[in-house]
CSV table of C-alpha atoms in Angstrom, one decimal:
chain,number,residue,atom,x,y,z
A,772,VAL,CA,0.0,0.0,0.0
A,773,GLY,CA,1.3,3.4,-0.9
A,774,GLY,CA,4.4,2.2,-2.8
A,775,PRO,CA,6.7,4.5,-4.7
A,776,ALA,CA,4.9,3.9,-8.0
A,777,ILE,CA,1.4,4.6,-6.8
A,778,GLU,CA,1.3,8.3,-7.4
A,779,ALA,CA,2.8,8.0,-10.9
A,780,ILE,CA,0.4,5.2,-11.8
A,781,LYS,CA,-2.5,7.3,-10.5
A,782,GLN,CA,-1.5,10.3,-12.6
A,783,ARG,CA,-0.9,8.2,-15.8
A,784,PHE,CA,-3.9,5.8,-15.6
A,785,GLY,CA,-6.3,7.5,-13.2
A,786,ALA,CA,-7.5,7.2,-9.7
A,787,ASP,CA,-9.7,4.2,-10.5
A,788,PHE,CA,-6.5,2.1,-10.8
A,789,ILE,CA,-5.8,2.7,-7.1
A,790,THR,CA,-7.8,1.3,-4.2
A,791,PRO,CA,-9.2,3.5,-1.5
A,792,GLN,CA,-6.4,2.2,0.7
A,793,GLY,CA,-3.8,3.4,-1.7
A,794,ALA,CA,-2.8,0.1,-3.3
A,795,LEU,CA,-2.8,-0.8,-7.0
A,796,GLU,CA,-5.9,-2.4,-8.4
A,797,ARG,CA,-3.9,-5.3,-9.7
A,798,ASP,CA,-6.7,-7.1,-11.6
A,799,LYS,CA,-7.7,-3.9,-13.4
A,800,MET,CA,-4.1,-3.0,-14.3
A,801,ARG,CA,-3.4,-6.5,-15.5
A,802,GLN,CA,-6.4,-6.5,-17.8
A,803,LEU,CA,-5.3,-3.2,-19.2
A,804,ALA,CA,-1.6,-4.0,-19.5
A,805,TYR,CA,-2.2,-7.2,-21.4
A,806,ALA,CA,-4.9,-5.8,-23.6
A,807,ASP,CA,-3.0,-2.6,-24.6
A,808,ALA,CA,0.7,-2.8,-25.4
A,809,ALA,CA,1.1,1.0,-25.0
A,810,ALA,CA,-0.4,0.9,-21.5
A,811,ARG,CA,1.9,-2.0,-20.6
A,812,GLN,CA,4.9,0.1,-21.9
A,813,ALA,CA,3.8,3.1,-19.9
A,814,LEU,CA,3.4,1.0,-16.7
A,815,GLU,CA,6.9,-0.5,-17.3
A,816,ALA,CA,8.3,3.0,-17.8
A,817,ILE,CA,7.0,3.8,-14.3
A,818,VAL,CA,7.8,0.5,-12.5
A,819,HIS,CA,11.1,-0.7,-14.0
A,820,PRO,CA,13.3,2.3,-13.0
A,821,LEU,CA,12.0,1.9,-9.4
A,822,VAL,CA,12.7,-1.8,-9.4
A,823,LEU,CA,16.2,-1.2,-10.8
A,824,GLN,CA,16.8,1.5,-8.1
A,825,GLU,CA,15.7,-0.8,-5.3
A,826,THR,CA,17.7,-3.8,-6.6
A,827,GLU,CA,20.8,-1.7,-6.9
A,828,ARG,CA,20.3,-0.5,-3.3
A,829,GLN,CA,19.9,-4.1,-2.0
A,830,ALA,CA,22.8,-5.4,-4.1
A,831,THR,CA,25.1,-2.6,-2.7
A,832,ALA,CA,24.0,-3.5,0.9
A,833,ALA,CA,24.7,-7.2,0.2
A,834,VAL,CA,28.1,-6.5,-1.2
A,835,GLN,CA,28.9,-4.3,1.8
A,836,ASP,CA,27.8,-7.1,4.1
A,837,ALA,CA,30.0,-9.6,2.2
A,838,LYS,CA,27.1,-11.8,1.2
A,839,PRO,CA,28.4,-14.8,-0.9
A,840,CYS,CA,25.5,-14.6,-3.3
A,841,ILE,CA,22.8,-12.2,-4.3
A,842,VAL,CA,19.6,-13.7,-5.8
A,843,PHE,CA,17.2,-11.6,-7.9
A,844,ASP,CA,13.8,-13.0,-8.7
A,845,VAL,CA,13.2,-11.4,-12.2
A,846,PRO,CA,10.0,-12.7,-13.8
A,847,LEU,CA,10.7,-11.0,-17.1
A,848,LEU,CA,14.4,-11.5,-17.4
A,849,ALA,CA,14.3,-13.0,-20.9
A,850,GLU,CA,12.4,-9.9,-22.1
A,851,SER,CA,14.7,-7.4,-20.5
A,852,PRO,CA,17.7,-6.0,-22.4
A,853,HIS,CA,19.3,-4.9,-19.1
A,854,TRP,CA,19.1,-7.8,-16.6
A,855,ARG,CA,21.3,-10.4,-18.3
A,856,SER,CA,24.3,-8.1,-18.3
A,857,ARG,CA,23.7,-7.4,-14.5
A,858,VAL,CA,23.9,-10.9,-13.3
A,859,ASP,CA,26.6,-13.7,-13.3
A,860,GLN,CA,24.3,-16.6,-13.6
A,861,VAL,CA,20.6,-17.2,-14.6
A,862,LEU,CA,18.6,-19.9,-13.1
A,863,VAL,CA,15.3,-20.7,-14.8
A,864,VAL,CA,12.6,-22.7,-13.0
A,865,ASP,CA,10.6,-24.4,-15.7
A,866,CYS,CA,7.6,-26.6,-16.1
A,867,PRO,CA,5.4,-27.8,-19.0
A,868,PRO,CA,3.1,-25.0,-20.3
A,869,GLU,CA,0.0,-26.8,-19.4
A,870,LEU,CA,1.1,-27.2,-15.8
A,871,GLN,CA,2.1,-23.5,-15.8
A,872,ILE,CA,-1.4,-22.6,-16.9
A,873,SER,CA,-3.1,-24.7,-14.3
A,874,ARG,CA,-0.8,-23.4,-11.5
A,875,VAL,CA,-1.5,-19.7,-12.5
A,876,MET,CA,-5.2,-20.4,-12.7
A,877,ALA,CA,-5.2,-22.0,-9.2
A,878,ARG,CA,-3.0,-19.2,-7.7
A,879,SER,CA,-4.6,-16.2,-9.2
A,880,GLY,CA,-8.1,-17.1,-10.1
A,881,LEU,CA,-7.6,-16.1,-13.7
A,882,ASN,CA,-9.3,-18.1,-16.4
A,883,ARG,CA,-7.4,-20.1,-19.1
A,884,THR,CA,-7.8,-17.4,-21.7
A,885,GLU,CA,-6.5,-14.7,-19.4
A,886,VAL,CA,-3.4,-16.8,-18.5
A,887,GLU,CA,-2.8,-17.7,-22.2
A,888,ASN,CA,-3.0,-14.0,-23.1
A,889,ILE,CA,-0.5,-13.1,-20.4
A,890,MET,CA,1.8,-15.9,-21.5
A,891,ALA,CA,1.6,-14.8,-25.2
A,892,ALA,CA,2.8,-11.3,-24.2
A,893,GLN,CA,5.9,-12.8,-22.4
A,894,ALA,CA,9.0,-14.5,-23.6
A,895,ARG,CA,8.4,-18.0,-25.0
A,896,ARG,CA,9.5,-20.9,-22.9
A,897,GLU,CA,12.3,-21.6,-25.4
A,898,GLN,CA,13.6,-18.0,-24.9
A,899,ARG,CA,13.7,-18.4,-21.2
A,900,LEU,CA,15.5,-21.7,-21.4
A,901,ARG,CA,18.1,-20.2,-23.8
A,902,ALA,CA,18.7,-17.4,-21.3
A,903,ALA,CA,19.5,-20.0,-18.5
A,904,ASP,CA,22.8,-21.1,-17.2
A,905,ALA,CA,21.0,-23.7,-15.1
A,906,VAL,CA,17.4,-25.0,-15.2
A,907,ILE,CA,15.3,-26.7,-12.5
A,908,PHE,CA,12.4,-28.6,-14.1
A,909,ASN,CA,9.7,-28.3,-11.6
A,910,GLY,CA,7.1,-30.4,-13.2
A,911,GLU,CA,5.6,-33.0,-10.9
A,912,LEU,CA,8.5,-33.0,-8.4
A,913,SER,CA,8.0,-33.6,-4.7
A,914,LEU,CA,9.3,-31.0,-2.3
A,915,ALA,CA,12.2,-33.4,-1.4
A,916,GLU,CA,13.1,-33.9,-5.1
A,917,LEU,CA,12.9,-30.2,-5.7
A,918,ALA,CA,15.2,-29.6,-2.6
A,919,VAL,CA,17.8,-32.0,-4.1
A,920,GLN,CA,17.8,-30.0,-7.4
A,921,VAL,CA,18.1,-26.7,-5.5
A,922,ARG,CA,21.1,-28.0,-3.5
A,923,GLN,CA,22.8,-29.2,-6.7
A,924,ILE,CA,22.3,-25.8,-8.3
A,925,ALA,CA,23.5,-24.0,-5.2
A,926,HIS,CA,26.7,-26.1,-5.2
A,927,ARG,CA,27.2,-25.4,-8.8
A,928,PHE,CA,26.9,-21.7,-8.1
A,929,GLY,CA,29.5,-22.0,-5.4
A,930,LEU,CA,27.2,-22.0,-2.4
């Protein structure tokens, strides 16, 4: 609520994209952003510089604290011309598209068409896999099996 992008979003898209509590109307913004490429670009122009600023702040603090590894969770890394050059390694967590669709539907309450439209506006699975230095295939893995893969990747990354 009341994050650093709220006022700019309100000015660009209107007060009806902000809840009375001062939070983003996520569903409404998602619908607009995936229906209108210009709106999505305008939203990204607001949000991406703020994300970059915050990640740089956190990375600087981690380096000052001599942390052995900094992990950034970047949902649109394959689409970004900036992120790949800012990281040493890229880990992609992958699953079959049908499983991805069902998971997103269960998590977000979106219907199949909405999820497919969002996926169509993002990098294709093949692009994400090409961007990866390591991949965890999280299909029908148990938590124990997933933990083994995570430990193997962590070791490979020197952790």
